[in-house]
PDB file of C-alpha atoms in Angstrom:
ATOM      1  CA  MET L   3     100.010  80.723  80.326  1.00 75.00           C
ATOM      2  CA  ASP L   4      97.287  82.526  82.019  1.00 77.00           C
ATOM      3  CA  GLU L   5      97.301  86.337  80.652  1.00 84.00           C
ATOM      4  CA  LYS L   6      97.350  87.440  84.507  1.00 83.00           C
ATOM      5  CA  MET L   7     100.292  85.416  85.235  1.00 88.00           C
ATOM      6  CA  GLU L   8     101.900  86.277  81.634  1.00 90.00           C
ATOM      7  CA  SER L   9     101.777  89.833  82.594  1.00 90.00           C
ATOM      8  CA  LEU L  10     102.733  89.541  86.330  1.00 90.00           C
ATOM      9  CA  ILE L  11     106.079  88.050  85.349  1.00 94.00           C
ATOM     10  CA  GLU L  12     106.458  90.672  81.899  1.00 95.00           C
ATOM     11  CA  GLU L  13     105.971  93.473  84.363  1.00 93.00           C
ATOM     12  CA  ALA L  14     108.473  92.154  86.973  1.00 94.00           C
ATOM     13  CA  LEU L  15     111.066  91.903  84.283  1.00 96.00           C
ATOM     14  CA  ARG L  16     110.953  95.143  82.901  1.00 95.00           C
ATOM     15  CA  LYS L  17     111.150  96.145  86.484  1.00 94.00           C
ATOM     16  CA  TYR L  18     114.410  94.325  87.141  1.00 96.00           C
ATOM     17  CA  SER L  19     115.914  95.162  83.685  1.00 96.00           C
ATOM     18  CA  GLN L  20     115.959  98.766  83.836  1.00 94.00           C
ATOM     19  CA  ASP L  21     116.864 102.067  86.248  1.00 94.00           C
ATOM     20  CA  GLU L  22     118.546 100.868  89.322  1.00 94.00           C
ATOM     21  CA  TYR L  23     118.715  97.210  88.428  1.00 95.00           C
ATOM     22  CA  TYR L  24     120.201  97.851  85.107  1.00 97.00           C
ATOM     23  CA  GLN L  25     123.790  97.164  86.092  1.00 96.00           C
ATOM     24  CA  THR L  26     122.481  94.320  87.757  1.00 96.00           C
ATOM     25  CA  LEU L  27     121.125  92.957  84.809  1.00 97.00           C
ATOM     26  CA  ILE L  28     124.590  92.897  82.659  1.00 97.00           C
ATOM     27  CA  THR L  29     126.279  91.474  85.292  1.00 97.00           C
ATOM     28  CA  ALA L  30     123.916  88.595  85.517  1.00 97.00           C
ATOM     29  CA  ARG L  31     123.955  88.257  81.871  1.00 97.00           C
ATOM     30  CA  GLU L  32     127.463  87.873  81.323  1.00 97.00           C
ATOM     31  CA  ARG L  33     127.564  85.618  84.645  1.00 97.00           C
ATOM     32  CA  TYR L  34     124.797  83.401  82.733  1.00 97.00           C
ATOM     33  CA  PHE L  35     126.756  83.389  79.360  1.00 97.00           C
ATOM     34  CA  HIS L  36     129.844  82.791  80.995  1.00 97.00           C
ATOM     35  CA  LEU L  37     128.438  79.547  82.919  1.00 97.00           C
ATOM     36  CA  THR L  38     126.434  78.255  79.579  1.00 97.00           C
ATOM     37  CA  GLY L  39     128.588  79.514  76.683  1.00 96.00           C
ATOM     38  CA  ALA L  40     127.736  82.632  74.532  1.00 95.00           C
ATOM     39  CA  THR L  41     124.828  83.102  71.946  1.00 94.00           C
ATOM     40  CA  PHE L  42     124.729  85.089  69.070  1.00 94.00           C
ATOM     41  CA  ASP L  43     121.962  86.778  67.416  1.00 93.00           C
ATOM     42  CA  ASP L  44     122.239  84.646  64.207  1.00 92.00           C
ATOM     43  CA  ASP L  45     121.964  81.587  65.789  1.00 91.00           C
ATOM     44  CA  ASP L  46     118.814  79.381  65.587  1.00 92.00           C
ATOM     45  CA  ASP L  47     118.212  78.967  69.168  1.00 92.00           C
ATOM     46  CA  PHE L  48     119.075  82.414  70.256  1.00 95.00           C
ATOM     47  CA  GLU L  49     115.584  83.810  71.243  1.00 95.00           C
ATOM     48  CA  GLY L  50     115.029  80.388  73.222  1.00 94.00           C
ATOM     49  CA  ARG L  51     118.519  81.052  75.264  1.00 96.00           C
ATOM     50  CA  MET L  52     117.457  84.536  76.021  1.00 97.00           C
ATOM     51  CA  ASN L  53     113.956  83.570  77.488  1.00 96.00           C
ATOM     52  CA  SER L  54     116.304  81.169  79.385  1.00 97.00           C
ATOM     53  CA  PHE L  55     118.613  84.113  80.383  1.00 97.00           C
ATOM     54  CA  ASN L  56     115.543  86.314  81.145  1.00 97.00           C
ATOM     55  CA  TYR L  57     114.073  83.447  83.559  1.00 97.00           C
ATOM     56  CA  TRP L  58     116.844  82.232  84.957  1.00 97.00           C
ATOM     57  CA  TYR L  59     117.804  85.870  86.265  1.00 98.00           C
ATOM     58  CA  LEU L  60     114.205  86.574  87.378  1.00 97.00           C
ATOM     59  CA  PHE L  61     113.736  82.849  89.051  1.00 97.00           C
ATOM     60  CA  GLU L  62     116.680  81.904  90.488  1.00 96.00           C
ATOM     61  CA  TYR L  63     119.992  84.506  89.905  1.00 96.00           C
ATOM     62  CA  ILE L  64     120.961  85.771  93.507  1.00 95.00           C
ATOM     63  CA  PRO L  65     122.838  89.297  93.131  1.00 94.00           C
ATOM     64  CA  GLN L  66     126.334  88.876  94.848  1.00 90.00           C
ATOM     65  CA  ASN L  67     125.684  91.540  97.416  1.00 87.00           C
ATOM     66  CA  LYS L  68     121.756  90.388  98.006  1.00 89.00           C
ATOM     67  CA  THR L  69     120.066  87.301 100.112  1.00 92.00           C
ATOM     68  CA  ARG L  70     117.261  86.983  97.309  1.00 94.00           C
ATOM     69  CA  THR L  71     115.777  86.659  94.128  1.00 96.00           C
ATOM     70  CA  MET L  72     114.766  89.176  91.500  1.00 95.00           C
ATOM     71  CA  ILE L  73     111.144  87.637  92.024  1.00 95.00           C
ATOM     72  CA  ARG L  74     111.023  87.244  95.742  1.00 93.00           C
ATOM     73  CA  ASP L  75     111.786  91.073  95.978  1.00 92.00           C
ATOM     74  CA  CYS L  76     109.491  91.779  93.649  1.00 91.00           C
ATOM     75  CA  ILE L  77     106.615  89.703  95.566  1.00 89.00           C
ATOM     76  CA  ILE L  78     107.970  91.494  98.685  1.00 87.00           C
ATOM     77  CA  LYS L  79     107.928  94.928  97.569  1.00 85.00           C
ATOM     78  CA  LYS L  80     104.244  94.465  95.800  1.00 78.00           C
ATOM     79  CA  GLY L  81     102.551  93.169  98.442  1.00 73.00           C
ATOM     80  CA  PRO L  82     101.939  89.344  99.036  1.00 64.00           C
ATOM     81  CA  ASN L  83      99.129  87.515  97.052  1.00 69.00           C
ATOM     82  CA  SER L  84      98.761  84.220  98.222  1.00 71.00           C
ATOM     83  CA  GLU L  85      97.756  82.342  94.957  1.00 77.00           C
ATOM     84  CA  GLU L  86     100.338  84.375  92.603  1.00 85.00           C
ATOM     85  CA  GLU L  87     103.288  84.312  95.478  1.00 86.00           C
ATOM     86  CA  ASN L  88     102.894  80.605  95.586  1.00 86.00           C
ATOM     87  CA  SER L  89     102.922  80.318  91.691  1.00 92.00           C
ATOM     88  CA  LEU L  90     105.690  82.898  91.275  1.00 93.00           C
ATOM     89  CA  LEU L  91     108.190  81.360  93.759  1.00 93.00           C
ATOM     90  CA  GLY L  92     107.146  77.971  92.992  1.00 93.00           C
ATOM     91  CA  VAL L  93     108.443  77.823  89.494  1.00 96.00           C
ATOM     92  CA  GLN L  94     110.242  74.573  88.770  1.00 95.00           C
ATOM     93  CA  PHE L  95     113.346  74.506  87.237  1.00 96.00           C
ATOM     94  CA  SER L  96     115.052  71.072  86.249  1.00 95.00           C
ATOM     95  CA  LEU L  97     115.500  68.141  83.592  1.00 95.00           C
ATOM     96  CA  PHE L  98     112.201  66.916  82.189  1.00 97.00           C
ATOM     97  CA  GLU L  99     111.530  63.928  80.442  1.00 96.00           C
ATOM     98  CA  TYR L 100     108.280  64.381  77.660  1.00 96.00           C
ATOM     99  CA  LEU L 101     106.061  61.330  77.990  1.00 96.00           C
ATOM    100  CA  GLY L 102     104.148  62.037  75.236  1.00 95.00           C
ATOM    101  CA  LYS L 103     100.144  62.984  75.383  1.00 93.00           C
ATOM    102  CA  ASN L 104      97.685  60.788  78.070  1.00 93.00           C
ATOM    103  CA  LEU L 105      94.548  59.492  77.402  1.00 92.00           C
ATOM    104  CA  ARG L 106      92.836  63.055  77.553  1.00 91.00           C
ATOM    105  CA  ASP L 107      95.375  64.470  74.870  1.00 91.00           C
ATOM    106  CA  MET L 108      97.276  66.284  77.525  1.00 93.00           C
ATOM    107  CA  MET L 109     101.339  66.829  77.263  1.00 95.00           C
ATOM    108  CA  THR L 110     102.893  65.128  80.148  1.00 97.00           C
ATOM    109  CA  LEU L 111     106.288  65.277  81.582  1.00 97.00           C
ATOM    110  CA  LYS L 112     108.698  63.616  84.112  1.00 96.00           C
ATOM    111  CA  ASP L 113     110.941  65.760  86.669  1.00 94.00           C
ATOM    112  CA  ILE L 114     113.897  63.163  85.905  1.00 91.00           C
ATOM    113  CA  TRP L 115     115.158  65.151  89.161  1.00 89.00           C
ATOM    114  CA  THR L 116     112.616  64.267  91.642  1.00 88.00           C
ATOM    115  CA  GLN L 117     110.406  61.607  89.139  1.00 90.00           C
ATOM    116  CA  LYS L 118     107.574  63.575  89.454  1.00 94.00           C
ATOM    117  CA  LYS L 119     105.041  63.650  86.635  1.00 96.00           C
ATOM    118  CA  THR L 120     103.347  66.500  85.719  1.00 96.00           C
ATOM    119  CA  VAL L 121     100.514  66.795  83.306  1.00 97.00           C
ATOM    120  CA  LEU L 122     100.393  70.110  81.257  1.00 96.00           C
ATOM    121  CA  SER L 123      97.780  72.540  80.920  1.00 94.00           C
ATOM    122  CA  ALA L 124      95.156  72.038  78.144  1.00 90.00           C
ATOM    123  CA  THR L 125      95.814  75.363  76.833  1.00 87.00           C
ATOM    124  CA  GLN L 126      99.540  74.893  76.888  1.00 89.00           C
ATOM    125  CA  SER L 127     100.995  75.697  73.057  1.00 86.00           C
ATOM    126  CA  ALA L 128     102.034  72.592  71.284  1.00 86.00           C
ATOM    127  CA  LEU L 129     105.879  71.701  71.698  1.00 88.00           C
ATOM    128  CA  PRO L 130     108.292  70.489  69.042  1.00 89.00           C
ATOM    129  CA  LEU L 131     108.995  67.287  70.789  1.00 93.00           C
ATOM    130  CA  VAL L 132     108.603  63.821  70.577  1.00 94.00           C
ATOM    131  CA  LYS L 133     108.104  61.136  73.173  1.00 95.00           C
ATOM    132  CA  ASN L 134     111.688  60.157  75.432  1.00 94.00           C
ATOM    133  CA  ASP L 135     112.975  63.818  74.471  1.00 95.00           C
ATOM    134  CA  TYR L 136     114.594  65.132  77.592  1.00 93.00           C
ATOM    135  CA  PHE L 137     115.525  69.002  78.310  1.00 97.00           C
ATOM    136  CA  ILE L 138     116.076  71.648  80.491  1.00 97.00           C
ATOM    137  CA  GLY L 139     113.184  73.780  81.245  1.00 97.00           C
ATOM    138  CA  ARG L 140     110.512  75.516  83.541  1.00 97.00           C
ATOM    139  CA  TYR L 141     107.098  75.460  84.299  1.00 96.00           C
ATOM    140  CA  ILE L 142     104.663  77.027  86.775  1.00 96.00           C
ATOM    141  CA  THR L 143     101.754  76.514  88.231  1.00 95.00           C
ATOM    142  CA  PHE L 144      99.052  78.566  88.550  1.00 92.00           C
ATOM    143  CA  MET L 145      95.221  78.688  89.576  1.00 90.00           C
ATOM    144  CA  GLY L 146      95.916  74.392  89.621  1.00 91.00           C
ATOM    145  CA  LYS L 147      97.422  74.669  85.650  1.00 94.00           C
ATOM    146  CA  ASN L 148     100.868  73.754  84.340  1.00 96.00           C
ATOM    147  CA  ASN L 149     102.475  75.799  81.745  1.00 95.00           C
ATOM    148  CA  LEU L 150     105.920  75.037  80.810  1.00 95.00           C
ATOM    149  CA  LEU L 151     107.734  78.625  80.054  1.00 95.00           C
ATOM    150  CA  PRO L 152     109.198  79.674  76.878  1.00 92.00           C
ATOM    151  CA  GLY L 153     112.889  78.780  76.581  1.00 91.00           C
ATOM    152  CA  TYR L 154     114.076  75.080  76.922  1.00 93.00           C
ATOM    153  CA  CYS L 155     116.753  73.290  76.274  1.00 96.00           C
ATOM    154  CA  LEU L 156     116.757  70.160  74.294  1.00 95.00           C
ATOM    155  CA  LEU L 157     119.666  67.889  75.157  1.00 96.00           C
ATOM    156  CA  PRO L 158     121.016  65.197  72.488  1.00 94.00           C
ATOM    157  CA  ILE L 159     119.370  61.695  73.047  1.00 92.00           C
ATOM    158  CA  GLU L 160     122.646  60.006  72.436  1.00 93.00           C
ATOM    159  CA  VAL L 161     124.367  61.050  75.778  1.00 93.00           C
ATOM    160  CA  LYS L 162     120.916  60.432  77.947  1.00 92.00           C
ATOM    161  CA  PRO L 163     122.796  57.381  79.642  1.00 91.00           C
ATOM    162  CA  ASP L 164     125.919  59.674  80.698  1.00 91.00           C
ATOM    163  CA  ILE L 165     123.606  62.439  82.062  1.00 92.00           C
ATOM    164  CA  TYR L 166     121.621  59.622  84.223  1.00 89.00           C
ATOM    165  CA  ASN L 167     124.769  58.120  85.303  1.00 88.00           C
ATOM    166  CA  GLN L 168     125.836  61.878  86.644  1.00 88.00           C
ATOM    167  CA  LEU L 169     122.771  62.564  87.766  1.00 86.00           C
ATOM    168  CA  SER L 170     122.491  59.215  90.280  1.00 83.00           C
ATOM    169  CA  SER L 171     125.352  60.724  92.145  1.00 80.00           C
ATOM    170  CA  LEU L 172     123.735  63.741  93.127  1.00 78.00           C
ATOM    171  CA  LYS L 173     120.092  62.639  93.614  1.00 66.00           C
ATOM    172  CA  GLY L 174     119.273  62.676  97.332  1.00 63.00           C
ATOM    173  CA  LYS L 175     121.759  65.825  97.792  1.00 60.00           C
ATOM    174  CA  GLU L 176     119.226  68.377  98.388  1.00 64.00           C
ATOM    175  CA  ASP L 177     121.117  71.222  97.484  1.00 73.00           C
ATOM    176  CA  LEU L 178     119.416  73.729  95.263  1.00 78.00           C
ATOM    177  CA  TYR L 179     122.727  75.721  94.113  1.00 84.00           C
ATOM    178  CA  LEU L 180     124.031  71.929  93.420  1.00 87.00           C
ATOM    179  CA  LYS L 181     120.875  71.212  90.860  1.00 89.00           C
ATOM    180  CA  GLN L 182     121.347  74.797  89.384  1.00 93.00           C
ATOM    181  CA  GLU L 183     125.182  74.275  88.827  1.00 93.00           C
ATOM    182  CA  PHE L 184     124.392  70.720  86.763  1.00 93.00           C
ATOM    183  CA  LEU L 185     121.523  72.273  84.893  1.00 95.00           C
ATOM    184  CA  LEU L 186     123.825  75.093  83.730  1.00 96.00           C
ATOM    185  CA  LYS L 187     126.683  72.574  83.264  1.00 95.00           C
ATOM    186  CA  LEU L 188     124.307  70.555  80.985  1.00 96.00           C
ATOM    187  CA  GLU L 189     123.223  74.095  78.865  1.00 97.00           C
ATOM    188  CA  PHE L 190     127.228  74.824  78.015  1.00 96.00           C
ATOM    189  CA  LEU L 191     127.698  71.234  76.937  1.00 95.00           C
ATOM    190  CA  LYS L 192     124.980  71.622  74.594  1.00 96.00           C
ATOM    191  CA  THR L 193     126.119  75.226  73.684  1.00 96.00           C
ATOM    192  CA  LYS L 194     129.569  73.433  73.031  1.00 94.00           C
ATOM    193  CA  TRP L 195     128.121  70.621  70.939  1.00 94.00           C
ATOM    194  CA  LYS L 196     126.587  72.880  68.802  1.00 91.00           C
ATOM    195  CA  ARG L 197     129.584  74.853  68.270  1.00 89.00           C
ATOM    196  CA  TYR L 198     131.314  71.520  67.467  1.00 88.00           C
ATOM    197  CA  GLY L 199     128.922  69.798  65.584  1.00 78.00           C
ATOM    198  CA  HIS L 200     131.002  67.257  64.134  1.00 82.00           C
ATOM    199  CA  ILE L 201     132.429  65.979  67.099  1.00 89.00           C
ATOM    200  CA  ASN L 202     130.059  63.185  68.249  1.00 91.00           C
ATOM    201  CA  ALA L 203     128.125  64.314  71.315  1.00 92.00           C
ATOM    202  CA  LYS L 204     129.225  61.743  73.784  1.00 90.00           C
ATOM    203  CA  LYS L 205     132.839  62.895  73.578  1.00 91.00           C
ATOM    204  CA  LEU L 206     131.857  66.312  74.606  1.00 91.00           C
ATOM    205  CA  PHE L 207     129.075  65.400  77.449  1.00 92.00           C
ATOM    206  CA  THR L 208     131.842  64.958  80.326  1.00 88.00           C
ATOM    207  CA  PHE L 209     131.710  65.407  83.600  1.00 81.00           C
ATOM    208  CA  ALA L 210     135.037  65.104  85.264  1.00 69.00           C
TER     209      ALA L 210
END
């Protein structure tokens, strides 16, 4: 990711994690891990899940007594910068399929919600993914370059048809909250599957 953009995100996270925002952070963390399942510091995906929480808190979470996200509040108070503002407000949170590398050896994703394909920046760090893997994640676009943010949630391949079937009933509904609710539900089911690894994923990934 561009160093300037990375610095801006880190600065915003610091600002909205302390002082008068500390209790907001605690409330958000309780909410997030209630929705997605608990994590513990000895879990192999602990760092990734904490990254997921941090980005959810910054880019998607709206406190109960507020009307905007932390990042929008930060931009309003900091003052506008069109390119940075568009990038920070345009972070894409979705369900993606990894399509492998294109002819220019650049990693390519497909947003399963919109069917849009995105080519990641040539500077994108290598990802431990194989073609057709699918995952919940976020990417940011800055100065024409797309970078996947740390903390994505890889989903078990055997339940892909079940997720697609559920997704088909939601497509066409332009409801951002509904989309986020679905993605967090998938994270919860992934956490549940990890806790009960002896049970077939298809028995746990239910949407009734």
